[in-house]
Amino acid sequence: MTEDQHAIAPNPPRKALLLHRQLDRVWSDLPGWRGTVCSVNHGTIGLRFMATSFAFFAIGGVLAMLIRAQLATRDGAFLDTQLYNQIFTMHGSIMMFLFAIPMLEGLSMWLLPKILGARDMAFPRLGALGYWCYLFGGIIILSSLLFGVAPDGGWFMYVPLSGKTYSPGINADVWLLGVTFVEISAVAAAVEIIVTILRLRAAGMALTRMPLMGWYMLGTAAMMLVGFPPLILGSILLELERAFDWPFFEVMRGGSPMLWQHLFWLFGHPEVYIIFLPAAGVLSTIIPVFARVPILGYGAIVAAILGLVFLSFGLWVHHMFTVGIPHMALAFFSAASALVAVPTSVQIFAWIGTMWAGRVELRLPMLHVAGFFLTFVMGGLTGVMLAMVPFNWQAHDTHFVVAHLHYVLVGGFVFPILAGITYWMPMISGRFRVRALGETAFWLILVGFHGTFFLMHLTGLLGMPRRIDRYPDNPEWEWLNLISSIGGMVMAMGFALFVLDIAMQWLFGRRSHRNPWRAPTLDWAMALPAPSYNFASLPGPGRDDAGAILPLARGEGLLPGAPRNRREVLVTDAGTGRPSHVAVMPGNTALPIWTAMVLGSFFLLMLAGLYVVTPLAIAAILWAGWQWGGFMGSRADAPAIQAAPGLSLPEHWQVRQTLAYSGTVTLLVADGTLYASLLFGVGFLTVIAPNWPAPVSGLGLGALLTAGAALSVMTVATLAARLAETRRATPSGAGFALAGVLAAGLALVLLGGLAMLLDDPRRHARDALRAVLLGYSVFHGVVALMLGLRSLCDARQGRTGSQRRGAAPVWQLFQTFWLTTSVLSLGVIAVQEIG
Amino acid sequence: MLIGSGLITVLVLALAGLAVWRGPRPSDERRWTIWWGLGFSMSVLAVLLAFALWAGERMIARDDGALQVQAEAQQWGWRFVQPGPSGPVETEGVLYVPAGQPFDIVLTSRDVIHSFWVPQLGGKMDAIPGHRNVHRLMADAPGTHEGLCAEFCGIGHAAMRFEVVVYDPAAPPPFVSAESLP
Amino acid sequence: MIWVAQMLAGPMLWGGLFSAVYGLHGLGCALDWPDRATPLGPLHPGGMILLWLVGLGLHGLLVALNRAGGSETQRLLVRSGNWVGAVASAVTLLPVIVTSSCG
């Protein structure tokens, strides 16, 4: 199959300026403060994410400087221990959750539509919601520092230290609730990124021809989708233990502190690669541009990404080599940790090979790439060393690990991101940079970084553990720490200069011409700074690189302009990129910020311990959730839209495989992972935790009958949801929807009854886990019921027809998921009862 | 291992430097991705892993009748139990072990997670409430070593130190008799 | 899109096998399987080795039979996926035959 067979005829050329005015009116943010609150445009949201995360990076950096000031001398009296503990915990948490992850989310939201040839991300409102959740969660976490109640248990929050007994204050709750709040944005971003990459690529851009950045972000988002749920589950369980005394981690009542470590690192290690992959994507994008050759080994790099995505989930126990796990289990993870270096090495050599083939121009972004090579290679090798069990036993939890992780994270994330920022700044600001500042900043950062962390390897090997605030008896560590502290100050100056450089570029830089780096990718096929709608007409086969800039601006591509005064994007087939339909995107709205606010009120009430009032917040969340569906659906069949001569496409109301459907499937993958983690928890505690078997269960025939009745009614609801869709064009459609809603409601009532019959969750971990399984089922029941109500409204109000399906397909998905997980939960409890 | 890592770092950086310096040059995809990317890295890792598994296997504590001492950690101190002439002897903050013979240390915790580490003896192991971890160590010569808690455990973490006194088995301290040593 | 599933088959098999062997290991140590003898040697490493070999056999089948058509990159990726999974299973689970199980 050659590309020519899918050739799409060009639209007639038009005046670029007229198209620009028409599109900009539809796609730009509202003027003034309403633009701040209501924007859903991926460009605005992406830049906000990046700017906010850089602000958090600065705060985290200031905390780091405080740590270095404290450690510069052995009797550091600069901070007291309690404050020091809060500061290092916050430094780690901020850098991980409020800088690195949001930065990569922002970069991908801002960049992906541009580099893939789309006008927006798949779910603009979800992106905005993610941003507000991130901002509010970040503010909650940060303000705890001002009130002196910041988390102080280390950024991995090991229990029992972070349990209620040893951390009675709200410090740990701030971490658990704040981070979980922020994680909502991570999962939302993951769903959005995956659907965008799979469904919004330029027409005819097959997966195998997509820019490598697309593959990297696809890998990253897939890992976020599977990596974050274990942490979210762990945080929920720990918060339940702290708030309601349900024992999941307490040894006396059948819990185990090891469960937290498994759940945390099940997230925590993939996290490192979640951070590294987008950065590697930046490298794979930038290096070929400055070497002036195509990337070497496209297929090998995609295969390497595939290997990294999977292998990184087989490493988590290497953070737990000293917890007393049998040697064979350690060896599995040790081998996997060594093996994961192989795909990384494939990529590094592919980059070197690319530079080898070309003539490299050492412009500023390339300097940062060089910084990456210098730093990351060493970090990777110390990582391989740490993967070896005997060495790990010596170096674990020392400053050697601190040095290693900074080499990996700064080398593998910060330098590539700095390269990326300097590379894309002309597109963001529309200006060239001011000379010399950026180079000076780079050298200060590089020298400062190695000054801080190179000798720290030695500090660790000499026996200095992590997280101590003074070392009066170890004068031999002092000169090393002093050098590190001085290096840290130099690095901080470098970052300050970097920010100054960016500000100067924004304010005083000379206007940039188009495509200043002469890059080949689509992101440069637009005017600078990038317009709100990206492309006046969308790229298609043969017109999907930077060279297509003029034909696209003249409207020769697909879907030119905004003739229907709506935000329209082209949805394509996931694999081949064949055009499928036209999706109409929501415009500016304050709904995301409202939703984030009601979610935030829930978290704040939980934090304040006002559990009695939380039902109000939950009702508000349901109300906000209901509003989201209001935009969807159409009362009439619209005529097909002519995207190009001879290419007529339906609107998205008239197809089944919509973006929303793909998004729901993606979300359910994350949800399923959360459920699988919960089952892992059940299995783990049953097998490993001391103080099992649990006391005799009080569940009897009554509970069994109630559960059986609930499952039967759920099955009825699932069938009704299906019939509501297949019979949508007949009058009986609304009847089936009503039946489904009633059945789902009845199932929820029965589940409520079952809750009354459960043993007290405070008695034993087994009973607490059963309560969580039931709560999980109830939660999904509520979501399914809401979707059922939405489908019922669609049917009643004429938003369904022979072509239009309303919310029914998504309702079915949730209904089936609810039923499946509930059946599994009942099975687990039945096995426990019999065994 | 440190030297090997250093050499690999220099090698990779030299290749990267060469790649930047001159060019363009013919560049074969297979050579970079298959030979260097796969072949080179996998052979280095295979050797390293084999060595680590072998060394790890030798470090495991086994039931071979080695001397056993107990350590119980709590916020923020250590209590040790070591064999004496008339039953176990309990000490606070100081552990007495004989030189030249392997011993197993049994680790438990009364409250939060701590970690037992004597940098000069090598290796560390966590003390976890509800779990009993065994770690094998050996001190070659008599002397005194400093030990510390390596897992963050709260306010007193930095000061949670202890001492290991390694004595000559021929001249044990008064409360240990030569017979009680295995 | 079928080729994407084909590309994922090898790594997915590794994921399943890795979880299964790791789970079996934990279960075995908790239930004192190393002390239980079967005609083929002790139950604990025995069961894991058997599972591992079956898994490697499945990987072999994938490498031999799982081919895709389409563009060259597509074929290369499916082949790479097969090998990524096979090598990962072979290396990460190698310890079942070289280390002691519950010590």
CSV table of C-alpha atoms in Angstrom, one decimal, chain B residues 2-157:
chain,number,residue,atom,x,y,z
B,2,LEU,CA,33.8,2.0,39.6
B,3,ILE,CA,36.8,1.8,37.2
B,4,GLY,CA,34.7,-0.1,34.7
B,5,SER,CA,31.9,2.5,34.9
B,6,GLY,CA,34.5,5.2,34.5
B,7,LEU,CA,35.9,3.6,31.4
B,8,ILE,CA,32.5,3.1,29.8
B,9,THR,CA,31.6,6.7,30.5
B,10,VAL,CA,34.8,7.9,28.9
B,11,LEU,CA,34.2,5.6,25.9
B,12,VAL,CA,30.6,6.8,25.3
B,13,LEU,CA,31.5,10.4,25.8
B,14,ALA,CA,34.5,10.1,23.5
B,15,LEU,CA,32.2,8.6,20.8
B,16,ALA,CA,29.7,11.4,21.3
B,17,GLY,CA,32.5,13.9,21.2
B,18,LEU,CA,33.9,12.4,18.0
B,19,ALA,CA,30.5,12.4,16.4
B,20,VAL,CA,30.1,16.1,17.1
B,21,TRP,CA,33.6,17.1,16.1
B,22,ARG,CA,33.8,16.1,12.5
B,23,GLY,CA,31.3,15.1,10.0
B,24,PRO,CA,29.4,14.1,8.1
B,25,ARG,CA,30.6,10.6,7.9
B,26,PRO,CA,29.0,7.4,6.7
B,27,SER,CA,27.0,5.9,9.6
B,28,ASP,CA,25.6,2.4,9.5
B,29,GLU,CA,22.4,1.9,11.4
B,30,ARG,CA,23.1,-1.8,12.3
B,31,ARG,CA,26.6,-0.9,13.6
B,32,TRP,CA,25.2,1.6,16.1
B,33,THR,CA,22.0,0.0,17.3
B,34,ILE,CA,22.8,-3.7,17.0
B,35,TRP,CA,26.5,-3.9,17.8
B,36,TRP,CA,26.9,-1.1,20.2
B,37,GLY,CA,23.4,-0.7,21.5
B,38,LEU,CA,22.6,-4.3,22.0
B,39,GLY,CA,25.9,-6.3,21.8
B,40,PHE,CA,28.1,-4.0,23.8
B,41,SER,CA,25.7,-3.3,26.6
B,42,MET,CA,24.4,-6.9,26.9
B,43,SER,CA,27.9,-8.4,27.2
B,44,VAL,CA,28.9,-5.9,29.9
B,45,LEU,CA,25.7,-6.5,31.8
B,46,ALA,CA,25.9,-10.3,31.5
B,47,VAL,CA,29.3,-10.4,33.2
B,48,LEU,CA,28.3,-7.9,35.9
B,49,LEU,CA,25.0,-9.8,36.6
B,50,ALA,CA,26.7,-13.2,36.8
B,51,PHE,CA,29.2,-11.8,39.3
B,52,ALA,CA,26.5,-10.1,41.4
B,53,LEU,CA,24.3,-13.2,41.6
B,54,TRP,CA,27.3,-15.3,42.6
B,55,ALA,CA,28.4,-12.8,45.2
B,56,GLY,CA,24.8,-12.3,46.5
B,57,GLU,CA,24.3,-16.0,46.8
B,58,ARG,CA,27.4,-16.2,49.0
B,59,MET,CA,26.2,-13.4,51.3
B,60,ILE,CA,22.9,-15.0,52.2
B,61,ALA,CA,22.4,-16.0,55.8
B,62,ARG,CA,22.0,-19.8,56.1
B,63,ASP,CA,21.2,-22.2,58.9
B,64,ASP,CA,24.8,-23.3,59.3
B,65,GLY,CA,25.0,-22.8,63.1
B,66,ALA,CA,26.7,-19.4,62.8
B,67,LEU,CA,26.8,-17.1,65.8
B,68,GLN,CA,23.5,-15.3,66.1
B,69,VAL,CA,23.0,-11.9,67.7
B,70,GLN,CA,19.8,-9.9,67.9
B,71,ALA,CA,19.1,-6.3,67.3
B,72,GLU,CA,15.9,-4.5,68.2
B,73,ALA,CA,15.4,-1.0,66.9
B,74,GLN,CA,13.2,1.6,68.2
B,75,GLN,CA,12.8,5.4,68.0
B,76,TRP,CA,15.8,6.2,68.5
B,77,GLY,CA,18.1,3.6,69.7
B,78,TRP,CA,19.3,0.0,69.4
B,79,ARG,CA,19.1,-2.8,71.9
B,80,PHE,CA,21.3,-5.8,71.2
B,81,VAL,CA,21.3,-9.3,72.6
B,82,GLN,CA,24.4,-11.4,72.2
B,83,PRO,CA,25.4,-14.8,73.7
B,84,GLY,CA,27.1,-14.8,77.1
B,85,PRO,CA,28.3,-17.5,79.5
B,86,SER,CA,25.0,-17.7,81.4
B,87,GLY,CA,22.5,-17.0,78.7
B,88,PRO,CA,22.0,-14.0,76.5
B,89,VAL,CA,23.4,-10.6,77.5
B,90,GLU,CA,21.5,-7.5,76.6
B,91,THR,CA,23.3,-4.2,75.8
B,92,GLU,CA,22.2,-0.8,74.7
B,93,GLY,CA,23.9,1.0,71.8
B,94,VAL,CA,26.9,-1.4,71.7
B,95,LEU,CA,27.1,-4.7,69.9
B,96,TYR,CA,29.9,-7.2,70.7
B,97,VAL,CA,30.9,-9.7,68.0
B,98,PRO,CA,34.0,-11.9,67.6
B,99,ALA,CA,36.5,-11.2,64.8
B,100,GLY,CA,37.1,-13.6,62.0
B,101,GLN,CA,33.9,-15.5,62.0
B,102,PRO,CA,30.6,-14.9,60.2
B,103,PHE,CA,27.6,-14.0,62.3
B,104,ASP,CA,24.0,-13.5,61.7
B,105,ILE,CA,22.1,-10.5,63.0
B,106,VAL,CA,18.4,-10.9,63.5
B,107,LEU,CA,16.6,-7.6,63.1
B,108,THR,CA,13.3,-6.5,64.5
B,109,SER,CA,11.7,-3.2,65.2
B,110,ARG,CA,9.3,-2.0,68.0
B,111,ASP,CA,7.8,1.0,66.1
B,112,VAL,CA,8.8,2.2,62.6
B,113,ILE,CA,11.1,1.0,60.0
B,114,HIS,CA,14.8,1.4,60.8
B,115,SER,CA,17.9,0.1,59.0
B,116,PHE,CA,21.0,-1.5,60.5
B,117,TRP,CA,24.2,-0.4,58.8
B,118,VAL,CA,27.8,-0.6,59.7
B,119,PRO,CA,29.6,1.0,56.7
B,120,GLN,CA,32.9,-0.7,57.4
B,121,LEU,CA,31.4,-4.2,57.7
B,122,GLY,CA,29.3,-3.8,54.6
B,123,GLY,CA,25.7,-4.4,53.7
B,124,LYS,CA,22.6,-3.1,55.4
B,125,MET,CA,19.3,-4.6,56.3
B,126,ASP,CA,16.0,-3.0,57.4
B,127,ALA,CA,14.4,-3.6,60.8
B,128,ILE,CA,10.6,-3.8,60.1
B,129,PRO,CA,7.8,-4.1,62.6
B,130,GLY,CA,6.2,-7.5,62.4
B,131,HIS,CA,9.0,-8.9,60.3
B,132,ARG,CA,12.2,-10.7,61.3
B,133,ASN,CA,15.1,-10.1,59.0
B,134,VAL,CA,18.4,-12.0,59.2
B,135,HIS,CA,21.6,-10.5,57.8
B,136,ARG,CA,25.0,-12.1,57.6
B,137,LEU,CA,28.1,-10.1,58.4
B,138,MET,CA,31.7,-10.7,59.2
B,139,ALA,CA,34.4,-8.5,60.8
B,140,ASP,CA,38.0,-9.4,59.9
B,141,ALA,CA,40.0,-7.9,62.7
B,142,PRO,CA,39.3,-6.6,66.3
B,143,GLY,CA,38.4,-2.9,66.6
B,144,THR,CA,35.5,-0.6,67.0
B,145,HIS,CA,33.2,0.4,64.2
B,146,GLU,CA,30.5,3.0,64.0
B,147,GLY,CA,27.0,1.9,63.0
B,148,LEU,CA,23.9,4.0,62.1
B,149,CYS,CA,20.3,3.9,61.1
B,150,ALA,CA,20.1,4.1,57.4
B,151,GLU,CA,16.3,4.4,56.9
B,152,PHE,CA,14.7,7.7,57.8
B,153,CYS,CA,12.8,7.2,61.0
B,154,GLY,CA,11.8,10.6,62.4
B,155,ILE,CA,13.2,13.4,64.4
B,156,GLY,CA,16.0,11.4,66.0
B,157,HIS,CA,17.2,9.7,62.8
